[in-house]
PDB file of C-alpha atoms in Angstrom:
ATOM      1  CA  MET E1015     116.681  63.935 103.226  1.00  0.00           C
ATOM      2  CA  SER E1016     119.570  61.511 102.984  1.00  0.00           C
ATOM      3  CA  ALA E1017     122.989  62.273 104.450  1.00  0.00           C
ATOM      4  CA  ILE E1018     124.388  62.923 101.014  1.00  0.00           C
ATOM      5  CA  ASP E1019     121.870  65.731 100.418  1.00  0.00           C
ATOM      6  CA  VAL E1020     122.970  67.719 103.464  1.00  0.00           C
ATOM      7  CA  LEU E1021     126.723  67.218 103.026  1.00  0.00           C
ATOM      8  CA  PRO E1022     128.591  69.790 100.917  1.00  0.00           C
ATOM      9  CA  ARG E1023     129.910  68.663  97.526  1.00  0.00           C
ATOM     10  CA  LYS E1024     129.074  71.536  95.197  1.00  0.00           C
ATOM     11  CA  GLU E1025     132.011  73.830  94.510  1.00  0.00           C
ATOM     12  CA  ALA E1026     130.973  77.383  95.432  1.00  0.00           C
ATOM     13  CA  ASN E1027     134.315  79.205  95.124  1.00  0.00           C
ATOM     14  CA  VAL E1028     137.990  78.654  94.420  1.00  0.00           C
ATOM     15  CA  LEU E1029     140.402  80.847  96.393  1.00  0.00           C
ATOM     16  CA  ARG E1030     143.598  81.427  94.417  1.00  0.00           C
ATOM     17  CA  GLY E1031     146.665  83.419  95.435  1.00  0.00           C
ATOM     18  CA  HIS E1032     149.082  81.104  97.193  1.00  0.00           C
ATOM     19  CA  GLU E1033     152.172  80.231  95.188  1.00  0.00           C
ATOM     20  CA  GLY E1034     152.691  76.540  95.840  1.00  0.00           C
ATOM     21  CA  ALA E1035     151.114  74.119  98.295  1.00  0.00           C
ATOM     22  CA  VAL E1036     148.520  75.337 100.787  1.00  0.00           C
ATOM     23  CA  LEU E1037     149.258  73.556 104.072  1.00  0.00           C
ATOM     24  CA  ALA E1038     146.250  74.645 106.161  1.00  0.00           C
ATOM     25  CA  ALA E1039     142.910  76.419 105.785  1.00  0.00           C
ATOM     26  CA  ARG E1040     140.740  77.269 108.779  1.00  0.00           C
ATOM     27  CA  PHE E1041     137.372  78.957 109.260  1.00  0.00           C
ATOM     28  CA  ASN E1042     137.268  81.636 111.945  1.00  0.00           C
ATOM     29  CA  SER E1043     134.960  81.034 114.906  1.00  0.00           C
ATOM     30  CA  ASP E1044     131.764  82.373 113.270  1.00  0.00           C
ATOM     31  CA  GLY E1045     132.527  80.929 109.838  1.00  0.00           C
ATOM     32  CA  ASN E1046     132.351  84.251 107.986  1.00  0.00           C
ATOM     33  CA  TYR E1047     136.057  84.299 107.134  1.00  0.00           C
ATOM     34  CA  CYS E1048     138.881  81.843 106.704  1.00  0.00           C
ATOM     35  CA  LEU E1049     142.651  81.862 106.976  1.00  0.00           C
ATOM     36  CA  SER E1050     145.135  79.876 104.940  1.00  0.00           C
ATOM     37  CA  CYS E1051     148.887  79.372 105.005  1.00  0.00           C
ATOM     38  CA  GLY E1052     151.437  77.570 102.927  1.00  0.00           C
ATOM     39  CA  LYS E1053     154.740  76.908 101.269  1.00  0.00           C
ATOM     40  CA  ASP E1054     154.969  80.498  99.955  1.00  0.00           C
ATOM     41  CA  ARG E1055     155.627  81.688 103.556  1.00  0.00           C
ATOM     42  CA  THR E1056     152.383  83.710 103.664  1.00  0.00           C
ATOM     43  CA  ILE E1057     149.126  83.667 105.596  1.00  0.00           C
ATOM     44  CA  ARG E1058     146.034  84.866 103.739  1.00  0.00           C
ATOM     45  CA  LEU E1059     142.680  86.101 105.023  1.00  0.00           C
ATOM     46  CA  TRP E1060     139.619  85.470 102.827  1.00  0.00           C
ATOM     47  CA  ASN E1061     135.891  85.867 102.642  1.00  0.00           C
ATOM     48  CA  PRO E1062     135.287  82.358 101.278  1.00  0.00           C
ATOM     49  CA  HIS E1063     131.570  82.904 100.664  1.00  0.00           C
ATOM     50  CA  ARG E1064     132.214  85.792  98.274  1.00  0.00           C
ATOM     51  CA  GLY E1065     135.495  84.386  97.009  1.00  0.00           C
ATOM     52  CA  ILE E1066     137.421  87.501  98.048  1.00  0.00           C
ATOM     53  CA  HIS E1067     141.021  87.792  99.238  1.00  0.00           C
ATOM     54  CA  ILE E1068     141.216  90.405 102.017  1.00  0.00           C
ATOM     55  CA  LYS E1069     144.779  90.516 103.327  1.00  0.00           C
ATOM     56  CA  THR E1070     148.175  88.809 103.188  1.00  0.00           C
ATOM     57  CA  TYR E1071     150.459  88.417 106.221  1.00  0.00           C
ATOM     58  CA  LYS E1072     154.185  88.106 105.470  1.00  0.00           C
ATOM     59  CA  SER E1073     156.994  87.719 107.981  1.00  0.00           C
ATOM     60  CA  HIS E1074     157.795  84.014 108.231  1.00  0.00           C
ATOM     61  CA  GLY E1075     161.163  82.963 106.811  1.00  0.00           C
ATOM     62  CA  ARG E1076     160.040  79.460 105.807  1.00  0.00           C
ATOM     63  CA  GLU E1077     156.801  77.665 104.963  1.00  0.00           C
ATOM     64  CA  VAL E1078     153.834  78.360 107.258  1.00  0.00           C
ATOM     65  CA  ARG E1079     152.319  75.113 108.530  1.00  0.00           C
ATOM     66  CA  ASP E1080     149.431  76.223 110.709  1.00  0.00           C
ATOM     67  CA  VAL E1081     147.375  79.276 111.669  1.00  0.00           C
ATOM     68  CA  HIS E1082     144.685  79.968 114.274  1.00  0.00           C
ATOM     69  CA  VAL E1083     142.604  83.084 114.938  1.00  0.00           C
ATOM     70  CA  THR E1084     141.101  84.307 118.214  1.00  0.00           C
ATOM     71  CA  PRO E1085     137.292  84.142 118.702  1.00  0.00           C
ATOM     72  CA  ASP E1086     137.061  87.959 118.459  1.00  0.00           C
ATOM     73  CA  ASN E1087     139.064  87.905 115.173  1.00  0.00           C
ATOM     74  CA  SER E1088     141.569  90.443 116.502  1.00  0.00           C
ATOM     75  CA  LYS E1089     144.719  88.301 116.721  1.00  0.00           C
ATOM     76  CA  LEU E1090     146.168  85.314 114.962  1.00  0.00           C
ATOM     77  CA  CYS E1091     149.022  82.917 115.617  1.00  0.00           C
ATOM     78  CA  SER E1092     151.069  80.989 113.098  1.00  0.00           C
ATOM     79  CA  CYS E1093     154.006  78.605 112.932  1.00  0.00           C
ATOM     80  CA  GLY E1094     156.184  76.706 110.529  1.00  0.00           C
ATOM     81  CA  GLY E1095     159.594  75.833 109.200  1.00  0.00           C
ATOM     82  CA  ASP E1096     161.417  78.795 110.752  1.00  0.00           C
ATOM     83  CA  ARG E1097     160.899  77.305 114.256  1.00  0.00           C
ATOM     84  CA  GLN E1098     159.023  80.369 115.517  1.00  0.00           C
ATOM     85  CA  ILE E1099     155.487  81.121 116.612  1.00  0.00           C
ATOM     86  CA  PHE E1100     154.216  84.475 115.360  1.00  0.00           C
ATOM     87  CA  TYR E1101     151.494  86.416 117.187  1.00  0.00           C
ATOM     88  CA  TRP E1102     149.825  88.938 114.849  1.00  0.00           C
ATOM     89  CA  ASP E1103     147.427  91.854 114.931  1.00  0.00           C
ATOM     90  CA  VAL E1104     144.816  90.916 112.304  1.00  0.00           C
ATOM     91  CA  SER E1105     143.750  94.420 111.258  1.00  0.00           C
ATOM     92  CA  THR E1106     147.198  96.024 110.940  1.00  0.00           C
ATOM     93  CA  GLY E1107     149.038  92.895 109.809  1.00  0.00           C
ATOM     94  CA  ARG E1108     151.754  93.665 112.341  1.00  0.00           C
ATOM     95  CA  VAL E1109     153.665  90.948 114.225  1.00  0.00           C
ATOM     96  CA  ILE E1110     153.182  91.698 117.933  1.00  0.00           C
ATOM     97  CA  ARG E1111     155.399  88.934 119.285  1.00  0.00           C
ATOM     98  CA  LYS E1112     157.676  86.142 118.091  1.00  0.00           C
ATOM     99  CA  PHE E1113     158.085  83.156 120.361  1.00  0.00           C
ATOM    100  CA  ARG E1114     161.354  81.249 119.923  1.00  0.00           C
ATOM    101  CA  GLY E1115     162.388  78.097 121.742  1.00  0.00           C
ATOM    102  CA  HIS E1116     161.430  75.106 119.629  1.00  0.00           C
ATOM    103  CA  ASP E1117     164.484  73.216 118.433  1.00  0.00           C
ATOM    104  CA  GLY E1118     162.983  72.392 115.044  1.00  0.00           C
ATOM    105  CA  GLU E1119     160.026  73.081 112.773  1.00  0.00           C
ATOM    106  CA  VAL E1120     156.715  73.896 114.465  1.00  0.00           C
ATOM    107  CA  ASN E1121     153.810  71.815 113.159  1.00  0.00           C
ATOM    108  CA  ALA E1122     150.703  73.239 114.834  1.00  0.00           C
ATOM    109  CA  VAL E1123     149.399  76.113 116.971  1.00  0.00           C
ATOM    110  CA  LYS E1124     146.236  76.814 118.944  1.00  0.00           C
ATOM    111  CA  PHE E1125     144.958  79.640 121.137  1.00  0.00           C
ATOM    112  CA  ASN E1126     143.402  78.750 124.452  1.00  0.00           C
ATOM    113  CA  GLU E1127     139.790  79.721 125.132  1.00  0.00           C
ATOM    114  CA  TYR E1128     140.754  83.139 126.502  1.00  0.00           C
ATOM    115  CA  SER E1129     143.215  83.932 123.684  1.00  0.00           C
ATOM    116  CA  SER E1130     145.830  84.582 126.372  1.00  0.00           C
ATOM    117  CA  VAL E1131     147.996  81.539 125.673  1.00  0.00           C
ATOM    118  CA  VAL E1132     149.253  79.905 122.470  1.00  0.00           C
ATOM    119  CA  VAL E1133     150.210  76.229 122.544  1.00  0.00           C
ATOM    120  CA  SER E1134     152.575  74.936 119.861  1.00  0.00           C
ATOM    121  CA  ALA E1135     153.483  71.414 118.716  1.00  0.00           C
ATOM    122  CA  GLY E1136     156.995  70.794 117.465  1.00  0.00           C
ATOM    123  CA  TYR E1137     159.268  68.485 115.544  1.00  0.00           C
ATOM    124  CA  ASP E1138     161.482  68.634 118.666  1.00  0.00           C
ATOM    125  CA  ARG E1139     159.024  66.245 120.389  1.00  0.00           C
ATOM    126  CA  SER E1140     157.566  68.958 122.613  1.00  0.00           C
ATOM    127  CA  LEU E1141     154.418  70.956 123.250  1.00  0.00           C
ATOM    128  CA  ARG E1142     155.082  74.495 124.468  1.00  0.00           C
ATOM    129  CA  ALA E1143     152.709  77.077 125.954  1.00  0.00           C
ATOM    130  CA  TRP E1144     153.390  80.792 125.491  1.00  0.00           C
ATOM    131  CA  ASP E1145     151.811  83.721 127.331  1.00  0.00           C
ATOM    132  CA  CYS E1146     150.648  86.308 124.784  1.00  0.00           C
ATOM    133  CA  ARG E1147     150.396  89.047 127.423  1.00  0.00           C
ATOM    134  CA  SER E1148     153.801  88.583 129.036  1.00  0.00           C
ATOM    135  CA  HIS E1149     156.978  90.179 127.717  1.00  0.00           C
ATOM    136  CA  SER E1150     158.997  87.099 128.558  1.00  0.00           C
ATOM    137  CA  ASN E1151     160.111  84.978 125.626  1.00  0.00           C
ATOM    138  CA  GLU E1152     160.273  81.848 127.771  1.00  0.00           C
ATOM    139  CA  PRO E1153     157.441  79.323 127.466  1.00  0.00           C
ATOM    140  CA  ILE E1154     155.237  79.072 130.548  1.00  0.00           C
ATOM    141  CA  GLN E1155     155.022  75.299 130.088  1.00  0.00           C
ATOM    142  CA  ILE E1156     157.010  72.639 128.222  1.00  0.00           C
ATOM    143  CA  ILE E1157     155.658  69.112 127.765  1.00  0.00           C
ATOM    144  CA  ASP E1158     158.394  66.833 126.459  1.00  0.00           C
ATOM    145  CA  THR E1159     157.298  63.273 127.219  1.00  0.00           C
ATOM    146  CA  PHE E1160     156.651  62.443 123.552  1.00  0.00           C
ATOM    147  CA  LEU E1161     159.095  60.094 121.818  1.00  0.00           C
ATOM    148  CA  ASP E1162     158.795  61.662 118.351  1.00  0.00           C
ATOM    149  CA  SER E1163     157.551  64.756 116.517  1.00  0.00           C
ATOM    150  CA  VAL E1164     154.314  66.285 117.864  1.00  0.00           C
ATOM    151  CA  MET E1165     152.079  66.985 114.854  1.00  0.00           C
ATOM    152  CA  SER E1166     148.831  68.370 116.240  1.00  0.00           C
ATOM    153  CA  VAL E1167     147.321  69.941 119.350  1.00  0.00           C
ATOM    154  CA  CYS E1168     143.819  70.425 120.799  1.00  0.00           C
ATOM    155  CA  LEU E1169     142.844  72.387 123.893  1.00  0.00           C
ATOM    156  CA  THR E1170     140.014  72.223 126.405  1.00  0.00           C
ATOM    157  CA  LYS E1171     139.464  74.539 129.380  1.00  0.00           C
ATOM    158  CA  THR E1172     141.914  72.543 131.492  1.00  0.00           C
ATOM    159  CA  GLU E1173     143.769  70.184 129.164  1.00  0.00           C
ATOM    160  CA  ILE E1174     146.329  70.148 126.377  1.00  0.00           C
ATOM    161  CA  ILE E1175     146.026  67.190 123.993  1.00  0.00           C
ATOM    162  CA  GLY E1176     148.806  66.287 121.571  1.00  0.00           C
ATOM    163  CA  GLY E1177     149.057  63.798 118.723  1.00  0.00           C
ATOM    164  CA  SER E1178     152.486  62.443 117.823  1.00  0.00           C
ATOM    165  CA  VAL E1179     154.394  60.383 115.282  1.00  0.00           C
ATOM    166  CA  ASP E1180     155.249  58.136 118.248  1.00  0.00           C
ATOM    167  CA  GLY E1181     151.722  56.725 117.863  1.00  0.00           C
ATOM    168  CA  THR E1182     150.208  58.331 120.944  1.00  0.00           C
ATOM    169  CA  VAL E1183     147.520  60.838 121.773  1.00  0.00           C
ATOM    170  CA  ARG E1184     148.471  62.318 125.146  1.00  0.00           C
ATOM    171  CA  THR E1185     146.213  64.386 127.403  1.00  0.00           C
ATOM    172  CA  PHE E1186     147.746  66.706 129.988  1.00  0.00           C
ATOM    173  CA  ASP E1187     145.478  68.035 132.734  1.00  0.00           C
ATOM    174  CA  MET E1188     147.047  71.358 133.714  1.00  0.00           C
ATOM    175  CA  ARG E1189     145.183  71.677 137.025  1.00  0.00           C
ATOM    176  CA  ILE E1190     146.418  68.442 138.562  1.00  0.00           C
ATOM    177  CA  GLY E1191     149.512  67.802 136.450  1.00  0.00           C
ATOM    178  CA  ARG E1192     148.320  64.426 135.189  1.00  0.00           C
ATOM    179  CA  GLU E1193     149.236  62.849 131.856  1.00  0.00           C
ATOM    180  CA  LEU E1194     147.115  60.188 130.129  1.00  0.00           C
ATOM    181  CA  SER E1195     148.505  58.419 127.079  1.00  0.00           C
ATOM    182  CA  ASP E1196     146.526  56.449 124.487  1.00  0.00           C
ATOM    183  CA  ASN E1197     148.693  54.420 122.119  1.00  0.00           C
ATOM    184  CA  LEU E1198     147.191  53.945 118.652  1.00  0.00           C
ATOM    185  CA  GLY E1199     150.161  51.959 117.364  1.00  0.00           C
ATOM    186  CA  GLN E1200     150.435  54.078 114.211  1.00  0.00           C
ATOM    187  CA  PRO E1201     151.953  57.537 113.624  1.00  0.00           C
ATOM    188  CA  VAL E1202     149.362  60.249 114.389  1.00  0.00           C
ATOM    189  CA  ASN E1203     149.556  63.286 112.117  1.00  0.00           C
ATOM    190  CA  CYS E1204     146.402  65.192 113.076  1.00  0.00           C
ATOM    191  CA  ILE E1205     143.892  65.233 115.918  1.00  0.00           C
ATOM    192  CA  ALA E1206     140.517  66.961 116.132  1.00  0.00           C
ATOM    193  CA  MET E1207     137.953  67.139 118.898  1.00  0.00           C
ATOM    194  CA  SER E1208     134.256  66.411 118.487  1.00  0.00           C
ATOM    195  CA  ASN E1209     131.991  69.406 119.025  1.00  0.00           C
ATOM    196  CA  ASP E1210     130.522  67.844 122.173  1.00  0.00           C
ATOM    197  CA  GLY E1211     134.051  67.427 123.558  1.00  0.00           C
ATOM    198  CA  ASN E1212     133.616  63.708 124.211  1.00  0.00           C
ATOM    199  CA  CYS E1213     135.795  62.268 121.458  1.00  0.00           C
ATOM    200  CA  ILE E1214     139.118  62.766 119.712  1.00  0.00           C
ATOM    201  CA  LEU E1215     139.513  61.929 116.046  1.00  0.00           C
ATOM    202  CA  ALA E1216     143.053  60.976 115.030  1.00  0.00           C
ATOM    203  CA  SER E1217     144.410  60.762 111.493  1.00  0.00           C
ATOM    204  CA  CYS E1218     147.022  58.005 111.296  1.00  0.00           C
ATOM    205  CA  LEU E1219     149.613  57.240 108.644  1.00  0.00           C
ATOM    206  CA  ASP E1220     148.160  53.814 107.885  1.00  0.00           C
ATOM    207  CA  SER E1221     145.334  55.513 105.953  1.00  0.00           C
ATOM    208  CA  THR E1222     142.948  55.243 108.903  1.00  0.00           C
ATOM    209  CA  PHE E1223     141.062  57.785 111.021  1.00  0.00           C
ATOM    210  CA  ARG E1224     140.487  56.563 114.575  1.00  0.00           C
ATOM    211  CA  LEU E1225     137.855  57.835 117.011  1.00  0.00           C
ATOM    212  CA  LEU E1226     138.730  57.741 120.719  1.00  0.00           C
ATOM    213  CA  ASP E1227     136.494  58.167 123.735  1.00  0.00           C
ATOM    214  CA  ARG E1228     138.136  60.986 125.708  1.00  0.00           C
ATOM    215  CA  SER E1229     137.085  59.751 129.140  1.00  0.00           C
ATOM    216  CA  THR E1230     138.122  56.099 128.753  1.00  0.00           C
ATOM    217  CA  GLY E1231     140.623  56.129 125.867  1.00  0.00           C
ATOM    218  CA  GLU E1232     138.536  53.396 124.215  1.00  0.00           C
ATOM    219  CA  LEU E1233     138.829  53.058 120.437  1.00  0.00           C
ATOM    220  CA  LEU E1234     135.247  53.653 119.284  1.00  0.00           C
ATOM    221  CA  GLN E1235     135.561  53.381 115.516  1.00  0.00           C
ATOM    222  CA  GLU E1236     137.932  53.325 112.523  1.00  0.00           C
ATOM    223  CA  TYR E1237     137.349  55.030 109.167  1.00  0.00           C
ATOM    224  CA  LYS E1238     139.045  53.863 105.955  1.00  0.00           C
ATOM    225  CA  GLY E1239     138.930  54.414 102.208  1.00  0.00           C
ATOM    226  CA  HIS E1240     141.215  57.418 101.797  1.00  0.00           C
ATOM    227  CA  THR E1241     144.992  57.359 101.313  1.00  0.00           C
ATOM    228  CA  CYS E1242     147.214  58.870 103.999  1.00  0.00           C
ATOM    229  CA  LYS E1243     150.739  57.485 104.075  1.00  0.00           C
ATOM    230  CA  SER E1244     153.237  60.323 103.813  1.00  0.00           C
ATOM    231  CA  TYR E1245     151.507  63.709 104.235  1.00  0.00           C
ATOM    232  CA  LYS E1246     149.998  65.512 107.195  1.00  0.00           C
ATOM    233  CA  LEU E1247     146.271  65.428 106.409  1.00  0.00           C
ATOM    234  CA  ASP E1248     143.630  67.197 108.479  1.00  0.00           C
ATOM    235  CA  CYS E1249     140.496  65.541 109.719  1.00  0.00           C
ATOM    236  CA  CYS E1250     137.432  66.926 111.463  1.00  0.00           C
ATOM    237  CA  LEU E1251     133.847  66.233 112.400  1.00  0.00           C
ATOM    238  CA  THR E1252     130.916  68.045 110.816  1.00  0.00           C
ATOM    239  CA  ASN E1253     129.231  70.642 113.038  1.00  0.00           C
ATOM    240  CA  THR E1254     126.560  68.159 114.166  1.00  0.00           C
ATOM    241  CA  ASP E1255     129.139  65.414 114.937  1.00  0.00           C
ATOM    242  CA  ALA E1256     127.100  63.127 112.638  1.00  0.00           C
ATOM    243  CA  HIS E1257     129.908  62.666 110.112  1.00  0.00           C
ATOM    244  CA  ILE E1258     133.676  62.459 109.908  1.00  0.00           C
ATOM    245  CA  THR E1259     135.418  64.222 107.047  1.00  0.00           C
ATOM    246  CA  GLY E1260     138.959  64.261 105.751  1.00  0.00           C
ATOM    247  CA  GLY E1261     141.091  64.554 102.662  1.00  0.00           C
ATOM    248  CA  SER E1262     143.118  62.020 100.746  1.00  0.00           C
ATOM    249  CA  GLU E1263     146.487  62.036  98.995  1.00  0.00           C
ATOM    250  CA  ASP E1264     144.729  61.412  95.665  1.00  0.00           C
ATOM    251  CA  GLY E1265     142.778  64.695  95.863  1.00  0.00           C
ATOM    252  CA  PHE E1266     139.523  63.195  97.104  1.00  0.00           C
ATOM    253  CA  ILE E1267     137.367  64.264 100.057  1.00  0.00           C
ATOM    254  CA  TYR E1268     135.578  61.601 102.089  1.00  0.00           C
ATOM    255  CA  PHE E1269     132.626  61.703 104.463  1.00  0.00           C
ATOM    256  CA  TRP E1270     131.936  58.799 106.815  1.00  0.00           C
ATOM    257  CA  ASP E1271     128.979  58.075 109.042  1.00  0.00           C
ATOM    258  CA  LEU E1272     130.247  58.625 112.592  1.00  0.00           C
ATOM    259  CA  VAL E1273     128.553  55.553 114.039  1.00  0.00           C
ATOM    260  CA  ASP E1274     128.815  52.805 111.409  1.00  0.00           C
ATOM    261  CA  ALA E1275     131.932  54.157 109.589  1.00  0.00           C
ATOM    262  CA  SER E1276     130.400  53.729 106.127  1.00  0.00           C
ATOM    263  CA  VAL E1277     131.543  56.116 103.394  1.00  0.00           C
ATOM    264  CA  VAL E1278     128.458  58.241 102.672  1.00  0.00           C
ATOM    265  CA  SER E1279     130.092  60.616 100.193  1.00  0.00           C
ATOM    266  CA  SER E1280     133.389  60.982  98.343  1.00  0.00           C
ATOM    267  CA  PHE E1281     134.412  63.174  95.438  1.00  0.00           C
ATOM    268  CA  GLN E1282     137.471  64.553  93.669  1.00  0.00           C
ATOM    269  CA  ALA E1283     138.056  67.984  95.203  1.00  0.00           C
ATOM    270  CA  HIS E1284     141.614  68.781  94.085  1.00  0.00           C
ATOM    271  CA  SER E1285     144.168  67.681  91.514  1.00  0.00           C
ATOM    272  CA  SER E1286     146.684  66.811  94.236  1.00  0.00           C
ATOM    273  CA  VAL E1287     146.953  65.950  97.958  1.00  0.00           C
ATOM    274  CA  VAL E1288     144.222  67.467 100.157  1.00  0.00           C
ATOM    275  CA  THR E1289     146.177  68.824 103.121  1.00  0.00           C
ATOM    276  CA  SER E1290     143.435  70.534 105.073  1.00  0.00           C
ATOM    277  CA  VAL E1291     139.698  70.451 105.759  1.00  0.00           C
ATOM    278  CA  SER E1292     137.662  72.855 107.883  1.00  0.00           C
ATOM    279  CA  TYR E1293     133.923  72.607 108.500  1.00  0.00           C
ATOM    280  CA  HIS E1294     131.706  75.646 108.985  1.00  0.00           C
ATOM    281  CA  PRO E1295     130.591  76.044 112.641  1.00  0.00           C
ATOM    282  CA  LYS E1296     126.894  76.426 111.740  1.00  0.00           C
ATOM    283  CA  ASP E1297     126.153  75.782 108.052  1.00  0.00           C
ATOM    284  CA  ASN E1298     126.677  72.813 105.729  1.00  0.00           C
ATOM    285  CA  CYS E1299     129.762  74.327 104.173  1.00  0.00           C
ATOM    286  CA  MET E1300     133.413  73.357 104.207  1.00  0.00           C
ATOM    287  CA  ILE E1301     136.764  74.526 102.884  1.00  0.00           C
ATOM    288  CA  THR E1302     139.552  72.301 101.623  1.00  0.00           C
ATOM    289  CA  ALA E1303     143.177  73.117 100.816  1.00  0.00           C
ATOM    290  CA  SER E1304     145.662  71.309  98.662  1.00  0.00           C
ATOM    291  CA  VAL E1305     149.193  70.913  97.418  1.00  0.00           C
ATOM    292  CA  ASP E1306     147.649  72.094  94.100  1.00  0.00           C
ATOM    293  CA  GLY E1307     147.784  75.666  95.480  1.00  0.00           C
ATOM    294  CA  THR E1308     144.035  76.253  95.814  1.00  0.00           C
ATOM    295  CA  ILE E1309     141.481  76.509  98.605  1.00  0.00           C
ATOM    296  CA  ARG E1310     138.023  75.355  97.594  1.00  0.00           C
ATOM    297  CA  VAL E1311     134.699  76.222  99.177  1.00  0.00           C
ATOM    298  CA  TRP E1312     132.005  73.521  99.165  1.00  0.00           C
ATOM    299  CA  LYS E1313     128.290  73.909  99.791  1.00  0.00           C
ATOM    300  CA  THR E1314     125.244  71.673  99.410  1.00  0.00           C
TER     301      THR E1314
END
């Protein structure tokens, strides 16, 4: 079978409910559910495979820019224009904690592996770590060496990795307090880690995805063809790490071969900017979200 046969491009479902742009859509850890968030200040939980809306979470005072759910599906965290990080109980829809401290909009959030800490990336040029189990509202860590807005964050067991408009991807090793900085020379608006943990994929505002070797910082490959000049657009690797995928400001989705950077598939997925892509952890399935207000589910 050719690459194009195994990559999703058949629309299986359209998830409608958000009023206005959807800013992020994410599969949960087993891929059975997904979460979305957007301009309408809500977070929504879906079964994307059956096309069913399950629950809406409302408490944010401004647009919701990012959402992440724990591996056991019991808690979620979210962030956005109201400068706060919300920590929610998934089943009751109740906000357990609100973390305040960012001096500006919050662009991205991630749980650590143990779901005990949330790390947030802010317009105030900082990454902040918050202890979900403590009753203190102070962050347990602030990283403020960036020179511009921090747009995206990835976590490993021991590191926090941030991508910034200042053109850098910075890796902070929490055990030894070391910072490594890789300068891509272009504003970074999203970073994603390969499934094997060896590489970081960075979406840059010169309409280029760049693949970095995590151990050396070497630029391994560049992927072009899409348009990304003014929006925050997600990127990710497929679950086998064989392909790169990402959206485009013209509504298209692209797939590139990881190694030779050729475009192996592209298709019109939305009528407007594709803000978010999330690949299923096991199956050849993906979800995309757009300024057009929809989330679309793609299968082979």
